[in-house]
């Protein structure tokens, strides 16, 4: 594909995404001057580079360049790919593996059944959650499971939720461990999420965090055949032997 330098500059996010599929030849005054190509096999310190099929792959960030929220919206508006946007970096979400999906299915089944007839509603990915550290720092994530207690109140005119879930669940994979354990933990803690579950199919563990005043108030890790318990929803529990088959 060929594109002139002005078009590339004005739509950099779009062409950076396309470069994962094919080389982009950049022209100026009709002359070829550069090529934008994906690095398909290398892995850098900040995760897989664009073009690799890993959930922690960054579209922006590895080269030190931050993306604006507007660039993120432009990149994602006409694509079926799944992306997250955390502290100015865009992450491409790859297709999860079987262990991840089994844990997700089993855990969501537990949540769905327990919340029947109750005020809060459990939802499952893909579903965008917009979290604001402040008016200038807008983030968009897709938790594996989220429990929302103000759904009808916080839906906008386009049927998107604009509130903060009471509880979120992330199921780890090799490609998302660092993001889920560090970046998302801090984001959820800072933006008003009250409880965070991290399910680890690799180690067959579930860690439950309780947040208060932008800090970790309490946490506990459940292992083997133990039963994970919610802090904020009394009676909500999940048997690890059922989640990790």
PDB file of C-alpha atoms in Angstrom:
ATOM      1  CA  UNK A   1       0.000   0.000   0.000  1.00  0.00           C
ATOM      2  CA  UNK A   2       1.174   3.523  -0.796  1.00  0.00           C
ATOM      3  CA  UNK A   3       0.198   6.647   1.134  1.00  0.00           C
ATOM      4  CA  UNK A   4       1.491  10.202   1.001  1.00  0.00           C
ATOM      5  CA  UNK A   5       3.215  11.671   4.038  1.00  0.00           C
ATOM      6  CA  UNK A   6       0.417  14.151   4.802  1.00  0.00           C
ATOM      7  CA  UNK A   7      -2.214  11.414   4.848  1.00  0.00           C
ATOM      8  CA  UNK A   8       0.016   9.275   7.069  1.00  0.00           C
ATOM      9  CA  UNK A   9       0.596  12.113   9.523  1.00  0.00           C
ATOM     10  CA  UNK A  10      -3.113  12.902   9.771  1.00  0.00           C
ATOM     11  CA  UNK A  11      -4.154   9.257  10.235  1.00  0.00           C
ATOM     12  CA  UNK A  12      -1.114   7.691  11.849  1.00  0.00           C
ATOM     13  CA  UNK A  13      -3.075   5.286  14.075  1.00  0.00           C
ATOM     14  CA  UNK A  14      -4.996   3.848  11.131  1.00  0.00           C
ATOM     15  CA  UNK A  15      -1.872   3.152   9.082  1.00  0.00           C
ATOM     16  CA  UNK A  16       0.064   1.816  12.060  1.00  0.00           C
ATOM     17  CA  UNK A  17      -2.650  -0.784  12.477  1.00  0.00           C
ATOM     18  CA  UNK A  18      -2.618  -1.595   8.743  1.00  0.00           C
ATOM     19  CA  UNK A  19       1.168  -2.004   8.835  1.00  0.00           C
ATOM     20  CA  UNK A  20       0.638  -5.160  10.884  1.00  0.00           C
ATOM     21  CA  UNK A  21      -0.941  -6.668   7.757  1.00  0.00           C
ATOM     22  CA  UNK A  22       1.164  -5.199   4.940  1.00  0.00           C
ATOM     23  CA  UNK A  23       4.008  -2.773   4.308  1.00  0.00           C
ATOM     24  CA  UNK A  24       3.044   0.884   3.946  1.00  0.00           C
ATOM     25  CA  UNK A  25       5.096   2.817   1.363  1.00  0.00           C
ATOM     26  CA  UNK A  26       5.256   6.528   2.237  1.00  0.00           C
ATOM     27  CA  UNK A  27       5.489   9.048  -0.594  1.00  0.00           C
ATOM     28  CA  UNK A  28       6.200  12.756  -0.834  1.00  0.00           C
ATOM     29  CA  UNK A  29       5.573  14.679  -4.043  1.00  0.00           C
ATOM     30  CA  UNK A  30       5.015  11.360  -5.770  1.00  0.00           C
ATOM     31  CA  UNK A  31       8.369   9.888  -4.717  1.00  0.00           C
ATOM     32  CA  UNK A  32       8.767   6.901  -2.397  1.00  0.00           C
ATOM     33  CA  UNK A  33      10.708   8.078   0.659  1.00  0.00           C
ATOM     34  CA  UNK A  34      10.118   5.526   3.441  1.00  0.00           C
ATOM     35  CA  UNK A  35       8.449   2.277   4.421  1.00  0.00           C
ATOM     36  CA  UNK A  36       6.393   1.445   7.518  1.00  0.00           C
ATOM     37  CA  UNK A  37       6.678  -2.252   8.334  1.00  0.00           C
ATOM     38  CA  UNK A  38       5.688  -4.490  11.226  1.00  0.00           C
ATOM     39  CA  UNK A  39       8.407  -6.291  13.177  1.00  0.00           C
ATOM     40  CA  UNK A  40       6.834  -9.708  13.272  1.00  0.00           C
ATOM     41  CA  UNK A  41       9.154 -11.816  15.379  1.00  0.00           C
ATOM     42  CA  UNK A  42      10.919  -9.593  17.875  1.00  0.00           C
ATOM     43  CA  UNK A  43       9.748  -8.942  21.414  1.00  0.00           C
ATOM     44  CA  UNK A  44      10.776  -5.855  23.314  1.00  0.00           C
ATOM     45  CA  UNK A  45      10.908  -5.066  27.018  1.00  0.00           C
ATOM     46  CA  UNK A  46       7.428  -3.559  26.930  1.00  0.00           C
ATOM     47  CA  UNK A  47       5.754  -6.514  25.297  1.00  0.00           C
ATOM     48  CA  UNK A  48       5.241  -7.814  21.790  1.00  0.00           C
ATOM     49  CA  UNK A  49       5.715  -5.264  19.078  1.00  0.00           C
ATOM     50  CA  UNK A  50       2.997  -4.480  16.507  1.00  0.00           C
ATOM     51  CA  UNK A  51       2.398  -7.401  14.198  1.00  0.00           C
ATOM     52  CA  UNK A  52       2.712 -10.174  16.777  1.00  0.00           C
ATOM     53  CA  UNK A  53      -0.372 -12.003  17.980  1.00  0.00           C
ATOM     54  CA  UNK A  54      -0.142 -11.416  21.708  1.00  0.00           C
ATOM     55  CA  UNK A  55      -2.607  -9.692  24.005  1.00  0.00           C
ATOM     56  CA  UNK A  56       0.072  -7.453  25.479  1.00  0.00           C
ATOM     57  CA  UNK A  57       1.079  -6.120  22.064  1.00  0.00           C
ATOM     58  CA  UNK A  58       1.106  -2.347  22.023  1.00  0.00           C
ATOM     59  CA  UNK A  59       0.109  -0.363  19.014  1.00  0.00           C
ATOM     60  CA  UNK A  60       1.688   2.680  20.637  1.00  0.00           C
ATOM     61  CA  UNK A  61       4.154   3.004  23.472  1.00  0.00           C
ATOM     62  CA  UNK A  62       7.153   0.803  22.759  1.00  0.00           C
ATOM     63  CA  UNK A  63       8.808   3.624  20.863  1.00  0.00           C
ATOM     64  CA  UNK A  64       8.053   6.115  23.633  1.00  0.00           C
ATOM     65  CA  UNK A  65       5.199   7.731  21.704  1.00  0.00           C
ATOM     66  CA  UNK A  66       1.914   8.162  23.539  1.00  0.00           C
ATOM     67  CA  UNK A  67      -1.410   8.125  21.726  1.00  0.00           C
ATOM     68  CA  UNK A  68      -4.130  10.649  22.460  1.00  0.00           C
ATOM     69  CA  UNK A  69      -7.626   9.546  23.385  1.00  0.00           C
ATOM     70  CA  UNK A  70      -8.825  10.980  20.055  1.00  0.00           C
ATOM     71  CA  UNK A  71      -6.272   8.830  18.182  1.00  0.00           C
ATOM     72  CA  UNK A  72      -7.522   5.776  20.052  1.00  0.00           C
ATOM     73  CA  UNK A  73     -11.126   6.525  19.071  1.00  0.00           C
ATOM     74  CA  UNK A  74     -10.097   7.017  15.440  1.00  0.00           C
ATOM     75  CA  UNK A  75      -8.146   3.759  15.418  1.00  0.00           C
ATOM     76  CA  UNK A  76     -10.981   1.676  16.839  1.00  0.00           C
ATOM     77  CA  UNK A  77     -14.133   3.181  15.355  1.00  0.00           C
ATOM     78  CA  UNK A  78     -14.351   1.040  12.201  1.00  0.00           C
ATOM     79  CA  UNK A  79     -12.598  -2.157  13.207  1.00  0.00           C
ATOM     80  CA  UNK A  80     -13.679  -5.463  14.699  1.00  0.00           C
ATOM     81  CA  UNK A  81     -10.342  -5.823  16.490  1.00  0.00           C
ATOM     82  CA  UNK A  82     -10.418  -5.452  20.266  1.00  0.00           C
ATOM     83  CA  UNK A  83      -8.303  -2.750  21.893  1.00  0.00           C
ATOM     84  CA  UNK A  84      -7.698  -1.278  25.334  1.00  0.00           C
ATOM     85  CA  UNK A  85      -6.345   2.186  26.099  1.00  0.00           C
ATOM     86  CA  UNK A  86      -4.465   2.610  29.380  1.00  0.00           C
ATOM     87  CA  UNK A  87      -2.510   5.731  30.369  1.00  0.00           C
ATOM     88  CA  UNK A  88      -1.919   6.776  26.765  1.00  0.00           C
ATOM     89  CA  UNK A  89      -0.958   3.347  25.391  1.00  0.00           C
ATOM     90  CA  UNK A  90      -3.074   1.256  23.036  1.00  0.00           C
ATOM     91  CA  UNK A  91      -3.137  -2.520  23.503  1.00  0.00           C
ATOM     92  CA  UNK A  92      -4.345  -4.982  20.894  1.00  0.00           C
ATOM     93  CA  UNK A  93      -6.181  -7.925  22.466  1.00  0.00           C
ATOM     94  CA  UNK A  94      -5.504 -11.268  20.821  1.00  0.00           C
ATOM     95  CA  UNK A  95      -7.845 -14.236  20.840  1.00  0.00           C
ATOM     96  CA  UNK A  96      -7.669 -15.942  24.269  1.00  0.00           C
ATOM     97  CA  UNK A  97      -6.603 -19.546  24.740  1.00  0.00           C
ATOM     98  CA  UNK A  98      -8.770 -22.457  25.854  1.00  0.00           C
ATOM     99  CA  UNK A  99      -7.863 -22.391  29.581  1.00  0.00           C
ATOM    100  CA  UNK A 100      -8.764 -18.702  29.697  1.00  0.00           C
ATOM    101  CA  UNK A 101     -12.159 -19.307  28.079  1.00  0.00           C
ATOM    102  CA  UNK A 102     -13.020 -22.261  30.286  1.00  0.00           C
ATOM    103  CA  UNK A 103     -12.273 -20.221  33.411  1.00  0.00           C
ATOM    104  CA  UNK A 104     -14.249 -17.289  32.023  1.00  0.00           C
ATOM    105  CA  UNK A 105     -17.266 -19.439  31.174  1.00  0.00           C
ATOM    106  CA  UNK A 106     -17.330 -21.196  34.535  1.00  0.00           C
ATOM    107  CA  UNK A 107     -16.793 -18.038  36.570  1.00  0.00           C
ATOM    108  CA  UNK A 108     -19.355 -16.021  34.652  1.00  0.00           C
ATOM    109  CA  UNK A 109     -21.853 -18.862  35.150  1.00  0.00           C
ATOM    110  CA  UNK A 110     -21.344 -18.559  38.917  1.00  0.00           C
ATOM    111  CA  UNK A 111     -21.774 -14.784  38.804  1.00  0.00           C
ATOM    112  CA  UNK A 112     -24.793 -14.918  36.489  1.00  0.00           C
ATOM    113  CA  UNK A 113     -26.661 -17.387  38.683  1.00  0.00           C
ATOM    114  CA  UNK A 114     -25.829 -15.612  41.952  1.00  0.00           C
ATOM    115  CA  UNK A 115     -26.962 -12.182  40.744  1.00  0.00           C
ATOM    116  CA  UNK A 116     -30.317 -13.392  39.426  1.00  0.00           C
ATOM    117  CA  UNK A 117     -33.054 -11.262  41.030  1.00  0.00           C
ATOM    118  CA  UNK A 118     -30.543  -8.856  42.557  1.00  0.00           C
ATOM    119  CA  UNK A 119     -29.948  -5.188  41.761  1.00  0.00           C
ATOM    120  CA  UNK A 120     -26.503  -5.577  40.214  1.00  0.00           C
ATOM    121  CA  UNK A 121     -25.838  -7.039  36.762  1.00  0.00           C
ATOM    122  CA  UNK A 122     -22.841  -9.151  35.709  1.00  0.00           C
ATOM    123  CA  UNK A 123     -21.622  -8.639  32.133  1.00  0.00           C
ATOM    124  CA  UNK A 124     -18.934 -10.377  30.130  1.00  0.00           C
ATOM    125  CA  UNK A 125     -16.326  -9.152  27.617  1.00  0.00           C
ATOM    126  CA  UNK A 126     -16.169  -7.699  25.054  1.00  0.00           C
ATOM    127  CA  UNK A 127     -17.725  -4.610  26.644  1.00  0.00           C
ATOM    128  CA  UNK A 128     -15.987  -1.246  26.908  1.00  0.00           C
ATOM    129  CA  UNK A 129     -15.585   0.353  30.316  1.00  0.00           C
ATOM    130  CA  UNK A 130     -14.391   3.974  30.327  1.00  0.00           C
ATOM    131  CA  UNK A 131     -12.458   4.980  33.442  1.00  0.00           C
ATOM    132  CA  UNK A 132     -11.117   8.458  34.174  1.00  0.00           C
ATOM    133  CA  UNK A 133      -8.216   9.075  36.499  1.00  0.00           C
ATOM    134  CA  UNK A 134      -8.948  12.759  35.849  1.00  0.00           C
ATOM    135  CA  UNK A 135     -10.664  14.684  33.013  1.00  0.00           C
ATOM    136  CA  UNK A 136      -7.483  14.530  30.918  1.00  0.00           C
ATOM    137  CA  UNK A 137      -6.610  10.873  31.593  1.00  0.00           C
ATOM    138  CA  UNK A 138      -9.334   8.770  29.987  1.00  0.00           C
ATOM    139  CA  UNK A 139      -8.896   4.997  29.789  1.00  0.00           C
ATOM    140  CA  UNK A 140     -10.913   2.304  28.021  1.00  0.00           C
ATOM    141  CA  UNK A 141     -10.692  -1.329  29.115  1.00  0.00           C
ATOM    142  CA  UNK A 142     -12.553  -4.569  28.523  1.00  0.00           C
ATOM    143  CA  UNK A 143     -12.556  -6.588  31.753  1.00  0.00           C
ATOM    144  CA  UNK A 144     -13.342 -10.284  31.352  1.00  0.00           C
ATOM    145  CA  UNK A 145     -16.254  -9.931  33.786  1.00  0.00           C
ATOM    146  CA  UNK A 146     -17.737  -6.844  35.402  1.00  0.00           C
ATOM    147  CA  UNK A 147     -20.513  -6.385  37.953  1.00  0.00           C
ATOM    148  CA  UNK A 148     -22.460  -3.163  37.457  1.00  0.00           C
ATOM    149  CA  UNK A 149     -24.894  -1.808  40.033  1.00  0.00           C
ATOM    150  CA  UNK A 150     -26.006   1.409  38.302  1.00  0.00           C
ATOM    151  CA  UNK A 151     -26.461   0.191  34.731  1.00  0.00           C
ATOM    152  CA  UNK A 152     -29.707   1.956  33.835  1.00  0.00           C
ATOM    153  CA  UNK A 153     -28.620   5.211  35.478  1.00  0.00           C
ATOM    154  CA  UNK A 154     -25.291   5.415  33.632  1.00  0.00           C
ATOM    155  CA  UNK A 155     -26.220   4.447  30.060  1.00  0.00           C
ATOM    156  CA  UNK A 156     -25.604   7.232  27.544  1.00  0.00           C
ATOM    157  CA  UNK A 157     -27.696   8.041  24.471  1.00  0.00           C
ATOM    158  CA  UNK A 158     -25.737   5.469  22.428  1.00  0.00           C
ATOM    159  CA  UNK A 159     -26.421   2.645  24.922  1.00  0.00           C
ATOM    160  CA  UNK A 160     -22.866   2.644  26.307  1.00  0.00           C
ATOM    161  CA  UNK A 161     -22.208   2.409  30.042  1.00  0.00           C
ATOM    162  CA  UNK A 162     -20.395   5.436  31.480  1.00  0.00           C
ATOM    163  CA  UNK A 163     -20.095   4.477  35.135  1.00  0.00           C
ATOM    164  CA  UNK A 164     -17.681   2.458  37.274  1.00  0.00           C
ATOM    165  CA  UNK A 165     -18.309  -1.264  37.943  1.00  0.00           C
ATOM    166  CA  UNK A 166     -18.435  -2.361  41.571  1.00  0.00           C
ATOM    167  CA  UNK A 167     -16.409  -5.493  40.827  1.00  0.00           C
ATOM    168  CA  UNK A 168     -14.217  -6.550  37.916  1.00  0.00           C
ATOM    169  CA  UNK A 169     -12.571  -9.847  37.046  1.00  0.00           C
ATOM    170  CA  UNK A 170      -9.507 -10.410  34.866  1.00  0.00           C
ATOM    171  CA  UNK A 171      -8.358 -13.878  33.857  1.00  0.00           C
ATOM    172  CA  UNK A 172      -4.626 -13.992  33.312  1.00  0.00           C
ATOM    173  CA  UNK A 173      -2.815 -15.282  30.268  1.00  0.00           C
ATOM    174  CA  UNK A 174       0.894 -15.283  29.527  1.00  0.00           C
ATOM    175  CA  UNK A 175       0.475 -12.170  27.416  1.00  0.00           C
ATOM    176  CA  UNK A 176      -1.602 -10.132  29.903  1.00  0.00           C
ATOM    177  CA  UNK A 177       0.004 -10.941  33.267  1.00  0.00           C
ATOM    178  CA  UNK A 178       1.964  -7.709  33.656  1.00  0.00           C
ATOM    179  CA  UNK A 179      -0.874  -5.513  32.437  1.00  0.00           C
ATOM    180  CA  UNK A 180      -3.513  -7.169  34.631  1.00  0.00           C
ATOM    181  CA  UNK A 181      -1.323  -7.447  37.744  1.00  0.00           C
ATOM    182  CA  UNK A 182       0.149  -3.941  37.626  1.00  0.00           C
ATOM    183  CA  UNK A 183      -1.448  -1.499  35.204  1.00  0.00           C
ATOM    184  CA  UNK A 184      -5.054  -2.615  35.587  1.00  0.00           C
ATOM    185  CA  UNK A 185      -4.801  -3.122  39.330  1.00  0.00           C
ATOM    186  CA  UNK A 186      -3.639   0.471  39.712  1.00  0.00           C
ATOM    187  CA  UNK A 187      -6.250   1.751  37.252  1.00  0.00           C
ATOM    188  CA  UNK A 188      -9.156  -0.013  38.942  1.00  0.00           C
ATOM    189  CA  UNK A 189      -7.954   0.988  42.389  1.00  0.00           C
ATOM    190  CA  UNK A 190      -7.600   4.644  41.341  1.00  0.00           C
ATOM    191  CA  UNK A 191     -10.926   4.962  39.527  1.00  0.00           C
ATOM    192  CA  UNK A 192     -13.455   3.718  42.067  1.00  0.00           C
ATOM    193  CA  UNK A 193     -13.738  -0.033  41.467  1.00  0.00           C
ATOM    194  CA  UNK A 194     -14.383  -1.590  44.871  1.00  0.00           C
ATOM    195  CA  UNK A 195     -13.284  -5.198  44.291  1.00  0.00           C
ATOM    196  CA  UNK A 196     -10.919  -6.859  41.825  1.00  0.00           C
ATOM    197  CA  UNK A 197     -10.613 -10.592  41.158  1.00  0.00           C
ATOM    198  CA  UNK A 198      -7.558 -11.949  39.326  1.00  0.00           C
ATOM    199  CA  UNK A 199      -8.011 -15.547  38.200  1.00  0.00           C
ATOM    200  CA  UNK A 200      -4.827 -17.367  37.213  1.00  0.00           C
ATOM    201  CA  UNK A 201      -5.456 -20.596  35.241  1.00  0.00           C
ATOM    202  CA  UNK A 202      -1.697 -21.254  35.081  1.00  0.00           C
ATOM    203  CA  UNK A 203      -1.264 -21.509  38.874  1.00  0.00           C
ATOM    204  CA  UNK A 204      -4.943 -22.337  39.550  1.00  0.00           C
ATOM    205  CA  UNK A 205      -5.291 -19.381  41.906  1.00  0.00           C
ATOM    206  CA  UNK A 206      -7.742 -16.547  42.474  1.00  0.00           C
ATOM    207  CA  UNK A 207      -6.669 -13.378  44.255  1.00  0.00           C
ATOM    208  CA  UNK A 208      -9.379 -11.026  45.501  1.00  0.00           C
ATOM    209  CA  UNK A 209      -8.549  -7.380  46.254  1.00  0.00           C
ATOM    210  CA  UNK A 210     -10.705  -4.980  48.241  1.00  0.00           C
ATOM    211  CA  UNK A 211     -10.078  -1.296  47.427  1.00  0.00           C
ATOM    212  CA  UNK A 212     -10.813   1.701  49.637  1.00  0.00           C
ATOM    213  CA  UNK A 213      -9.602   5.310  49.446  1.00  0.00           C
ATOM    214  CA  UNK A 214      -7.525   4.589  46.315  1.00  0.00           C
ATOM    215  CA  UNK A 215      -5.568   1.867  48.088  1.00  0.00           C
ATOM    216  CA  UNK A 216      -5.645  -1.878  48.735  1.00  0.00           C
ATOM    217  CA  UNK A 217      -7.677  -2.317  51.886  1.00  0.00           C
ATOM    218  CA  UNK A 218      -7.403  -6.110  51.982  1.00  0.00           C
ATOM    219  CA  UNK A 219      -6.529  -9.054  49.759  1.00  0.00           C
ATOM    220  CA  UNK A 220      -6.476 -12.825  49.863  1.00  0.00           C
ATOM    221  CA  UNK A 221      -5.297 -15.538  47.484  1.00  0.00           C
ATOM    222  CA  UNK A 222      -7.269 -18.784  47.154  1.00  0.00           C
ATOM    223  CA  UNK A 223      -5.560 -21.949  45.892  1.00  0.00           C
ATOM    224  CA  UNK A 224      -6.238 -25.533  44.822  1.00  0.00           C
ATOM    225  CA  UNK A 225      -9.728 -26.634  45.934  1.00  0.00           C
ATOM    226  CA  UNK A 226     -10.512 -23.582  48.083  1.00  0.00           C
ATOM    227  CA  UNK A 227     -13.565 -21.370  47.591  1.00  0.00           C
ATOM    228  CA  UNK A 228     -12.987 -17.746  46.589  1.00  0.00           C
ATOM    229  CA  UNK A 229     -15.199 -15.286  48.475  1.00  0.00           C
ATOM    230  CA  UNK A 230     -16.304 -11.756  47.632  1.00  0.00           C
ATOM    231  CA  UNK A 231     -15.665  -8.975  50.137  1.00  0.00           C
ATOM    232  CA  UNK A 232     -18.514  -6.688  49.066  1.00  0.00           C
ATOM    233  CA  UNK A 233     -21.172  -9.207  48.002  1.00  0.00           C
ATOM    234  CA  UNK A 234     -21.797 -11.450  50.979  1.00  0.00           C
ATOM    235  CA  UNK A 235     -22.423 -15.000  49.826  1.00  0.00           C
ATOM    236  CA  UNK A 236     -20.869 -14.641  46.368  1.00  0.00           C
ATOM    237  CA  UNK A 237     -18.302 -17.413  46.072  1.00  0.00           C
ATOM    238  CA  UNK A 238     -16.646 -19.623  43.478  1.00  0.00           C
ATOM    239  CA  UNK A 239     -15.071 -23.065  43.826  1.00  0.00           C
ATOM    240  CA  UNK A 240     -11.627 -23.094  42.256  1.00  0.00           C
ATOM    241  CA  UNK A 241     -12.017 -26.757  41.319  1.00  0.00           C
ATOM    242  CA  UNK A 242     -14.930 -25.757  39.130  1.00  0.00           C
ATOM    243  CA  UNK A 243     -13.238 -22.715  37.571  1.00  0.00           C
ATOM    244  CA  UNK A 244      -9.979 -24.447  36.670  1.00  0.00           C
ATOM    245  CA  UNK A 245     -10.825 -27.802  35.107  1.00  0.00           C
TER     246      UNK A 245
END
